[in-house]
Structure formats: C-alpha cells, structure tokens
XYZ file of C-alpha atoms in Angstrom:
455
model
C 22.984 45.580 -11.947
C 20.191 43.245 -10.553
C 20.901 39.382 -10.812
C 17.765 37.918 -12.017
C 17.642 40.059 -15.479
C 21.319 38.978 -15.946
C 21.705 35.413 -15.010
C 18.715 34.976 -17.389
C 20.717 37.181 -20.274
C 23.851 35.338 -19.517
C 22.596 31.555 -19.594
C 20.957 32.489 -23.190
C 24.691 33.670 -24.243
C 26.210 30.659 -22.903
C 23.223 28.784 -24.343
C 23.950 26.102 -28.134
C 21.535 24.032 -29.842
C 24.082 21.490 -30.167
C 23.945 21.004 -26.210
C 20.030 22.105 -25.602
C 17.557 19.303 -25.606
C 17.049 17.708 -29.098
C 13.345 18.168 -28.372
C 14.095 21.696 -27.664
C 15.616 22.012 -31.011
C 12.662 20.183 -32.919
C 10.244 22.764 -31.136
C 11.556 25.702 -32.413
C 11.243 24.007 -36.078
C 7.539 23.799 -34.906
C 7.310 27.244 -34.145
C 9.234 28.648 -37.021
C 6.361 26.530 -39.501
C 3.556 27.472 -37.536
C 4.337 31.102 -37.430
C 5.354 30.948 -41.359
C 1.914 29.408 -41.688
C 0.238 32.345 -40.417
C 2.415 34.967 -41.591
C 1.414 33.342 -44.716
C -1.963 33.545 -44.302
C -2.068 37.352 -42.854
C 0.234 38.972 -45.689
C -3.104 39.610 -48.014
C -4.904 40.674 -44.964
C -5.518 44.832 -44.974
C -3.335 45.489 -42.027
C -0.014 43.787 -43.489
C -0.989 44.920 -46.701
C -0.897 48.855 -45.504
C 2.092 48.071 -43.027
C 4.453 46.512 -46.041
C 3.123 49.444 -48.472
C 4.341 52.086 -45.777
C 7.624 50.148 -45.182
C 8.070 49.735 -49.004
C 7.523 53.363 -49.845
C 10.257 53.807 -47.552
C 12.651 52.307 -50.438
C 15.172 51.759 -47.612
C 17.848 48.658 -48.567
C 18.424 45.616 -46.340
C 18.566 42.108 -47.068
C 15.174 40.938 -45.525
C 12.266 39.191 -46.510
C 8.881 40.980 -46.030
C 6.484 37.581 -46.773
C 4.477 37.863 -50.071
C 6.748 40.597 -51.750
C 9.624 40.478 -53.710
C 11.621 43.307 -52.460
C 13.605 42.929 -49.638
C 13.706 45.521 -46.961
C 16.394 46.323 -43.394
C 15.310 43.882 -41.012
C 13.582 45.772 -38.684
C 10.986 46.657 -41.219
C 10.799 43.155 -42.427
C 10.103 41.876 -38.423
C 7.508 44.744 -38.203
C 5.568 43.518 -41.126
C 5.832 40.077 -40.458
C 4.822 40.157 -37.235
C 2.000 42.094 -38.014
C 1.107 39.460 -40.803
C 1.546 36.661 -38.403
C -0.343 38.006 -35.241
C -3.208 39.663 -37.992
C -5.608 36.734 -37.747
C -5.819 35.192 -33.749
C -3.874 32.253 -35.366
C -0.443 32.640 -33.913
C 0.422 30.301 -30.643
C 0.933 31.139 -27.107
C 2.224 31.144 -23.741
C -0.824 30.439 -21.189
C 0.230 31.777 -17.829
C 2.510 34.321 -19.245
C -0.299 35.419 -21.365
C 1.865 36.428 -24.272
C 2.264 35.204 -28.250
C 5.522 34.466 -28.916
C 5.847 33.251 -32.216
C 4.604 35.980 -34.462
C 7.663 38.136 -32.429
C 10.552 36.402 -31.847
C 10.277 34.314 -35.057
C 9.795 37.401 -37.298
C 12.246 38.661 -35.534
C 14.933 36.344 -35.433
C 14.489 35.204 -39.173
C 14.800 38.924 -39.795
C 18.077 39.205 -38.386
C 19.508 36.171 -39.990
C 18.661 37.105 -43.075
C 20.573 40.071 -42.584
C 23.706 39.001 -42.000
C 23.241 35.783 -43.796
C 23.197 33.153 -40.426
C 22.721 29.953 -40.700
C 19.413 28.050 -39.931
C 20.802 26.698 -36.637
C 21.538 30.407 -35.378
C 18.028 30.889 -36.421
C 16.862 28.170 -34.016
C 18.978 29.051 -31.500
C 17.953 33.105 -31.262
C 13.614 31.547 -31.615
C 14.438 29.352 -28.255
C 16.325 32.396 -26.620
C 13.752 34.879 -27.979
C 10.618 32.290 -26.283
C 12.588 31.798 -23.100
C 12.788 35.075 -22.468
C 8.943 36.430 -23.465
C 7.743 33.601 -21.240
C 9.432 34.588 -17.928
C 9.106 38.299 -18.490
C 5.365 37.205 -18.800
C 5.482 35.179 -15.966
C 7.554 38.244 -13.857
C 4.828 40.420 -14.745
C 1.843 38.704 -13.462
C -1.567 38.610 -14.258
C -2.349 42.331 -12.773
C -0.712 44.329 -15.967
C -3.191 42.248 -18.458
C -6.241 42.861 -15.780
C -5.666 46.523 -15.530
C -5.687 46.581 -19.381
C -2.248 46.136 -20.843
C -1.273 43.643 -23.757
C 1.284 41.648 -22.195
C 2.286 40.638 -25.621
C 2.582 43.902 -26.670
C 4.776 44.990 -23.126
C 6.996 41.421 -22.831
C 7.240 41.736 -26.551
C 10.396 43.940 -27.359
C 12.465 42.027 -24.576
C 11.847 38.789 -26.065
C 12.430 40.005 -29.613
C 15.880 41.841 -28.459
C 17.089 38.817 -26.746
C 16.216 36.491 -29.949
C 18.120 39.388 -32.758
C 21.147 39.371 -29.579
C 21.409 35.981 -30.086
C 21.086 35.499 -34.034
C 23.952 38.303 -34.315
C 26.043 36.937 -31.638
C 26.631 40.023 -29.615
C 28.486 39.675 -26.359
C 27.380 38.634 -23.388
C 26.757 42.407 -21.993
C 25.200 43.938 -25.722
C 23.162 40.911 -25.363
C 21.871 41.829 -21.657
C 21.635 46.152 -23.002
C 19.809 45.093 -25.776
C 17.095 43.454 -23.012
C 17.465 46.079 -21.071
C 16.918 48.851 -23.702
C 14.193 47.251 -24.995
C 12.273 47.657 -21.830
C 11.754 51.518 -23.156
C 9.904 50.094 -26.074
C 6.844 48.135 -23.795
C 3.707 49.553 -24.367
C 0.626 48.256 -25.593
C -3.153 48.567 -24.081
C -6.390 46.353 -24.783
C -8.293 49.383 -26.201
C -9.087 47.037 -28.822
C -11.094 44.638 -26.504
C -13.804 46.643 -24.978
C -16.522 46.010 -27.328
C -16.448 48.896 -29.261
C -14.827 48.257 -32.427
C -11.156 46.597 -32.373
C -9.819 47.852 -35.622
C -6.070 46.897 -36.862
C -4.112 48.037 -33.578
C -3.797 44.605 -31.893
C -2.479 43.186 -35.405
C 0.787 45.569 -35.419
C 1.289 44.714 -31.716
C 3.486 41.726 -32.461
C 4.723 43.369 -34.868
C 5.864 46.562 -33.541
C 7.484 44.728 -30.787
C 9.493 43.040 -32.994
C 10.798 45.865 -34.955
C 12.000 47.596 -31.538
C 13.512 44.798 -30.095
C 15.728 44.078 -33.552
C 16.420 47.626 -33.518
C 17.838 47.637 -29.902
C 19.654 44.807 -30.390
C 21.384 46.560 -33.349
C 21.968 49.639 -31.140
C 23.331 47.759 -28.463
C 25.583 45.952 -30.844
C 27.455 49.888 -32.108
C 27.676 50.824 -28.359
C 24.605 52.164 -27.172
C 23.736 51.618 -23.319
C 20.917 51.219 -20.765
C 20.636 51.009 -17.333
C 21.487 47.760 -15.687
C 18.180 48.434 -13.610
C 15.449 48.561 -16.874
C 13.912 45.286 -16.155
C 13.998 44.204 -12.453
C 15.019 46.768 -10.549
C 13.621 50.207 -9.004
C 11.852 52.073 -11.947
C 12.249 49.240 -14.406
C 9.630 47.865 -16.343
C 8.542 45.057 -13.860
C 8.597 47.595 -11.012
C 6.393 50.334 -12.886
C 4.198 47.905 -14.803
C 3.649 44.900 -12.228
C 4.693 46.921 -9.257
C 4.414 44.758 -5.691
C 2.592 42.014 -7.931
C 6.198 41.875 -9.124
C 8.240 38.582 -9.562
C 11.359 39.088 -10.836
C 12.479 35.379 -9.345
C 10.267 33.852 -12.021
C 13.106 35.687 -14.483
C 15.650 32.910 -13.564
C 13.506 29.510 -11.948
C 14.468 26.635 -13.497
C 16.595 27.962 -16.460
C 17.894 24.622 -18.644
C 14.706 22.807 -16.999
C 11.406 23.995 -18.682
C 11.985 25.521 -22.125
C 9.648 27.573 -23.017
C 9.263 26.857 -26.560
C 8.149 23.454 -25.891
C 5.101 24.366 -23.974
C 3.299 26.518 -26.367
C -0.576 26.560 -26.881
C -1.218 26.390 -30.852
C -4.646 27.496 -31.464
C -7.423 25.791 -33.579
C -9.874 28.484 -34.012
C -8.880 32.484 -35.167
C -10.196 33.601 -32.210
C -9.026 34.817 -28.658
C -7.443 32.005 -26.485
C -9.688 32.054 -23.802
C -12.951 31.226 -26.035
C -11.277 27.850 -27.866
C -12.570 25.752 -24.888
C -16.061 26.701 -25.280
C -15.998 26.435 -28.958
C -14.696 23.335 -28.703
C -17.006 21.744 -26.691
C -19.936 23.464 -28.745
C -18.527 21.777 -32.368
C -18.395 18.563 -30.569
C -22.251 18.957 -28.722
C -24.120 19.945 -32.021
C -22.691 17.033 -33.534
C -21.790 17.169 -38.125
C -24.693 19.529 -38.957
C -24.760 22.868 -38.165
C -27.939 23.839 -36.149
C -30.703 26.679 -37.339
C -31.535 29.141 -35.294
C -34.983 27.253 -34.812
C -33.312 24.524 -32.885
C -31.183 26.630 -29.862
C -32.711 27.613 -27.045
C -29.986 28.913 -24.983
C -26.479 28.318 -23.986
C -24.578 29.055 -20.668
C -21.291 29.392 -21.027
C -18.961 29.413 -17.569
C -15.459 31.213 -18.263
C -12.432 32.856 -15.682
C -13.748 36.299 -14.620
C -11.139 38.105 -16.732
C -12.377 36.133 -19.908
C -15.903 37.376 -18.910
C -15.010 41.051 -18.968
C -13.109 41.007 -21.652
C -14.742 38.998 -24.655
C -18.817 39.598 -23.729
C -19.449 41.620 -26.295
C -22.500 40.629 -27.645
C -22.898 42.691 -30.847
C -19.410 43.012 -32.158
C -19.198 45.757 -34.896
C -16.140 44.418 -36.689
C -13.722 41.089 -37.763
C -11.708 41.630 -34.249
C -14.639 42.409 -32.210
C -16.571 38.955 -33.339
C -13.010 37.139 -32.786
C -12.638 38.408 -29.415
C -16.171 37.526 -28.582
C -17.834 34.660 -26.407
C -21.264 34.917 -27.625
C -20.587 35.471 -31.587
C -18.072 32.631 -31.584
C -19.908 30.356 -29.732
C -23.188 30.871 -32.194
C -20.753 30.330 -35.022
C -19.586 27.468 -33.413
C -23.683 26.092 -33.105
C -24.441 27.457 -36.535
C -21.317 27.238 -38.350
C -17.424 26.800 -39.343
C -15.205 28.418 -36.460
C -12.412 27.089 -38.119
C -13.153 29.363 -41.237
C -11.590 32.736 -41.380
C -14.311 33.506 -43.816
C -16.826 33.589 -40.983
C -15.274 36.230 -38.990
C -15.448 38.743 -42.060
C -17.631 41.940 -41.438
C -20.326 40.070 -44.023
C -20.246 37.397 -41.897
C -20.510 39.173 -38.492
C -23.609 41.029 -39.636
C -25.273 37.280 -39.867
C -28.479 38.186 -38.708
C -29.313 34.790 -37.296
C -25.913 34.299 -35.636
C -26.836 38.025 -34.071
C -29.748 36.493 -32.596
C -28.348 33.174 -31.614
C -25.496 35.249 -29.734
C -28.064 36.921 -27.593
C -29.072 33.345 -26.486
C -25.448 32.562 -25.302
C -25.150 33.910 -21.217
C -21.444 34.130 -19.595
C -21.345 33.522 -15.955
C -17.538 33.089 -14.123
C -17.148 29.224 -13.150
C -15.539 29.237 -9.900
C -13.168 26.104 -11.063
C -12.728 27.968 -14.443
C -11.455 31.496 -12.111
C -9.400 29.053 -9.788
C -7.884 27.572 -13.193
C -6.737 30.668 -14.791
C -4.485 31.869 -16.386
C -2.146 28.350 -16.288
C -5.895 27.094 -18.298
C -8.267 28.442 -20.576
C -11.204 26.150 -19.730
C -14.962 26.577 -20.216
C -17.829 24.883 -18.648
C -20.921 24.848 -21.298
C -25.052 24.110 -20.904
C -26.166 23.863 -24.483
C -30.320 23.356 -24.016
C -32.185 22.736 -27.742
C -35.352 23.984 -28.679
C -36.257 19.981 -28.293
C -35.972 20.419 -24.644
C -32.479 18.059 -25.219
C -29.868 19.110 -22.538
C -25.781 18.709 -23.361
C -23.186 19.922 -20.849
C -19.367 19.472 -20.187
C -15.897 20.977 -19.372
C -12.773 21.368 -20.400
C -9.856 22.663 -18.369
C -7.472 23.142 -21.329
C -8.748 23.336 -25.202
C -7.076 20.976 -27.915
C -3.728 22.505 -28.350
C -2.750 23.758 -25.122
C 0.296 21.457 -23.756
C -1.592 19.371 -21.409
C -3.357 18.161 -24.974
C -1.181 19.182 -27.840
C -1.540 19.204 -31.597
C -0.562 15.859 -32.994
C 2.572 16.168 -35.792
C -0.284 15.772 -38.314
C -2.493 18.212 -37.094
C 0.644 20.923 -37.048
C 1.253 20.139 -40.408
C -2.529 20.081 -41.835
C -3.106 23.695 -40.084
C 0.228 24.597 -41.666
C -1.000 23.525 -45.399
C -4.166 25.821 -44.547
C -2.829 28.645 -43.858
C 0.129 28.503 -46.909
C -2.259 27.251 -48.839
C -4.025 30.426 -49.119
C -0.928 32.469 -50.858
C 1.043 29.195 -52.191
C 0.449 25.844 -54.685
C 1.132 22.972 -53.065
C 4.413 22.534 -54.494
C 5.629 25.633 -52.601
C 3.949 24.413 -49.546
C 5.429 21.336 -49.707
C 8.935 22.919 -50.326
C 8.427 25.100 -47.000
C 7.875 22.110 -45.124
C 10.516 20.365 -46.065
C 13.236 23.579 -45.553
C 11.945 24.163 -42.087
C 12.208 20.391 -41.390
C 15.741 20.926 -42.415
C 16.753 24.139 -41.147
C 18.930 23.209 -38.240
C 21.415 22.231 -41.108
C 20.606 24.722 -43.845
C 23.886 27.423 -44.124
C 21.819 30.048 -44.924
C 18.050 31.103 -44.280
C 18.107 33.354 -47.186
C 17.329 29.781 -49.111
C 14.269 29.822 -46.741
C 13.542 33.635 -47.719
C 13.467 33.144 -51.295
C 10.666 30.396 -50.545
C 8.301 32.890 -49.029
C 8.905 35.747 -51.466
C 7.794 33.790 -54.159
C-alpha cells in the first residue's frame, strides 16, 4: 500500500459537508446546475441521442434518471449517458492545471448513484466535492506530459474521480472506498485522436461519459468484495507510473488536503469551444466592437497561444462540429464575423461558411513566450487584429472570463444555466431546477430532482 493514494482516499471518508467549508458546499450546488445545464442542452444532441437509445434497448431496470427520457435505467448506464450529454457540446467546466472536466463525470456520476439507492441531496454534495477533489490531484499527479504525448487526461483521471464520488454517495468503507480508486485505475484510457485536424467525430463526447460509467461500476464492485492492488495508482506499474512515468507526482495526491478544494476553483466556460481558445475569442468579441465585421473589413489576425494549444487546435479547415470547436482559426473568424456564444454556429452548415473559411486563413498562430511560460495554470492569448482600414487593435489576457482568477458572477451562472435548459425546458421547469438545486443540501431525496429532468 503506498501512502499518498490512501491518505487522499481516507480524508474523503472521514470527509462531511456539515464540517467542510460552507463555500465548499455552495460550490458543488454550482457545479451540480451548471453540469444539469449542459446535460440539458446535449441530451437532443446525436451522440446522447444514440448512447441513451443503445442503453435503452438494453431494457435493463435501475432507478436512474437518463436526462430527457422517461424511463429510468441502473445507474451506470444513466452516468454513461449523462456524461456523454453533458461533455457533448465543449460547455462543461474545468480544472486548468489538471487539465481535466470534472463536472460532466463526477456529477453524472454521483447523482446516478443517489438516485439509486435513494440518498439524500447532501450525500449528493458530499460524493460531487469528493469526486472533484480527487480528478483534480490525479490531474495534477499526472502532469502535463500524458496530455502532450496525446492522452485525454479527462478521459484517464476520469474513472478515479467518478469511483471516489459513487464510494462516497453509497457510503462504502473506508478500504471499498480506496479499491474502488484503485480499480478504477484499469478503466483510464482515452487518446486525442479526435484533435488532429482530421475529423473529430462523437468519441471525445462519450469520454466523460464512459468514465463515469466505469468508475460507478467499480465502486459497486468494490462495495460486494471485489479487490485491487493497493499499488494501482501511485506505485510501481500503477497508472501514474505507466502513464506519467518520472514526470510522476504522486505528492500532489495529498498537498494541502482540507486547504484548496477543488470544486471551488473551477473554470466555467463561455464559449462551446476548447478551453485554450476562450482567451482569444474573448478578446476578438470585445476588439470588433457590437457589429459583426464582413470579410471585406479583416485583414489579418495574429493570434499568440502556449505551444501545446498551437499544435493542437490549428486546424485551419475543420471538416466537422468538433473540428471547428477545437479550432483557433475557425473560432476566432466566428468570433470577428459572428456569435461564438451560439451553438448554432458550430453546426456542419455553419462550418462550411465560406467567408468564415476564408477569414480563418487570415488568422496566424505563433507560441507567445509569456503565453508557454503561463500554461497550463492559464489559458491566455495575446491577439493583433489589423482591419482592412489599416486600424490596428492588440491585447492579452492571461486567464479568459470564467477561469478563477476572473469568475462567472452568480448572475452570469444562472443566465448560462437558463440557456442551456432552456433549450429542452419552459421556463417554469427551468425555474423549478433552479430552485431544487439551490435547495438540495436539504432535499431527502434527489429522486425529487430526477423527476425534474425527466420531464
């Protein structure tokens, strides 16, 4: 048995809301609406729509709540739709230096799990802060190398921090709850096929959510007696040792437990798009001013990014929805020409834009050196934006609106929550979302909050 894995395991058993932070407690309410919100949003999408047809046909019983249909479904099927659902449209928060997205996991997870065995809202709460803490600092353990080389963090972190949250929502002892970690390390996998430039398709959207279906499961192994060695996450052939090998830091697994909660410091994103391209869109809404500009009036735009943001999002010519939403040059002519904020403009009609195709071959990506020094604890951009006019606009931005060091106001958390319900829901059933995750540390069931979201 290595000590870092299990003193982390064993302070999240020892761990209850009623002594956490209260701030800690109000986060996770954040992250359970903003993760709703996009769940919401992504069940008509293709991908969840295929994913909760396949679990459907299944006709397996269980108690939980696949968003958006009626019939409920065992919980590990419900976590691997919903996380598919909730990670299906870039919309879903995340961890910056960890490089991981935590809600569309641990939340579908642990609502999945409550709902099974009927838990109360604050056990909810409880297993999302456990489920964050522990997807952050196997994030942070891992290092940036995995990500570089071509893994999806999320996807590899994933299971641990979705077995930890289940573990906690079911209450299994303090050593299931450390086997369920430690078997879920057999479940990372996950590679960035999807962000080479060649076509993304829907694997990235079941990463979340496949993550979350094998971390429940484990956790429901590990609760009828199945075992793993004590060794799976930080010690010799464990997952930080094969994936991260000497880049390794399995200290980061226990630093400063009960000081920095992960769950507070999440990055909720603005634009569907990848994380690292928010900054320069940003900057670009604000430099073109109300009116979108015609292709008549750009002349070209330089856009300074980390060098692993260069590699991976330069595709000029995306050929689908994920391609243009992992892509520097199309989302930053969408952002000169157009509404980032709009899923609408990421759809293949959209992409196909021939002026935004032409604009995008105006937009060059060069690595900043203070943008590379930055990364990954900030997603910053340095942009040149020069108009046909011969007017010249420039600035930088170390961390995009949302990112901790300048978070989403209560408001704005609640507007981009009425967005994305609004697309499935009236506003009376948004409204009555709100106000049950507002009130779920004291709701004695979250089967009241499943009913909402099958409706």
């Amino acid at each position: 048995m290595t000590a870092c894995a299990r003193e982390l395991t064993d302070f999240l058993h020892g761990l209850r809301l009623a002594a956490a932070p209260a701030s800690v407690a109000e986060a996770a309410r954040w992250a359970l609406l903003d993760t709703l919100g996009c769940a919401l949003f992504g069940a008509p999408e293709p991908w969840s729509r295929i994913m909760a047809a396949e679990m459907l046909a299944e006709a397996a019983t269980g108690r939980s709540t696949i968003v958006g249909h009626r019939r409920t479904v065992p919980a590990p099927a419900a976590a691997l739709c919903n996380g598919t659902a909730a990670h299906g449209f870039e919309l879903d928060d995340h961890l910056d230096e960890a490089i991981v997205h935590p809600g569309a996991i641990v939340v579908s997870t642990a609502f999945a799990a409550a709902e099974a065995i009927d838990a109360s809202g604050a056990r909810l709460l409880l297993g999302i802060i456990a489920g964050y803490e522990v997807l952050n600092r196997v994030g942070l353990a891992l290092g940036v190398a995995p990500a570089q080389r071509g893994y999806h963090k999320t996807a590899v972190a994933g299971p641990l921090g979705a077995a930890a949250a289940a573990a906690v929502v079911l209450r299994l002892p303090a050593d299931q709850l450390f086997t369920a970690v430690c078997l879920a390390c057999a479940c990372a996998s996950g590679t960035k096929a999807f962000a080479t430039g060649g076509g993304g398709g829907m694997e990235k959207r079941m990463h979340a959510g496949r993550a979350a279906e094998a971390g429940l499961r484990m956790a429901q192994l590990a609760a009828r007696g199945f075992t793993a060695p004590p060794t799976a996450l930080d010690g010799r052939f464990g997952l930080l040792d094969v994936i991260a090998g000497d880049g390794a830091q399995p200290e980061r697994l226990r630093a400063g437990l009960g000081e920095h909660w992960a769950v507070e410091h999440v990055y909720v994103k603005i634009y569907p798009c990848c994380a690292w391209i928010q900054a320069a869109v940003q900057q670009l809404v604000t430099m073109r001013g109300p009116r979108p500009l015609a292709l008549d009036e750009i002349a070209k735009v330089r856009v300074g990014v980390s060098a692993y943001a260069k590699a991976q999002n330069g595709a000029v010519a995306p050929l689908d929805t994920f391609g243009a939403q992992f892509s520097i040059p199309y989302c930053c002519a969408l952002a000169l020409m157009g509404d980032p904020a709009d899923p609408a403009m990421y759809s293949a009609e959209a992409v196909d834009d021939p002026d935004r195709r032409v604009a995008a071959r105006r937009i060059e990506i060069v690595v900043d050196p203070e943008m590379e020094a930055a990364y990954p604890r900030h997603y910053g951009a340095r942009v040149e934006l020069e108009l046909a006019n011969g007017e010249c606009k420039s600035g930088a931005v170390l961390d995009p609106h949302g990112m901790p060091a300048d978070p989403c106001t209560h408001t704005e958390l609640l507007e981009k929550f009425k967005r994305l319900a609004g697309r499935t829901q009236p506003p009376a059933a948004v409204a009555s979302l709100i106000a049950t995750v507002a009130d779920s540390a004291r709701l004695p069931s979250v089967r009241a909050l499943g009913a909402l979201l099958r409706e």
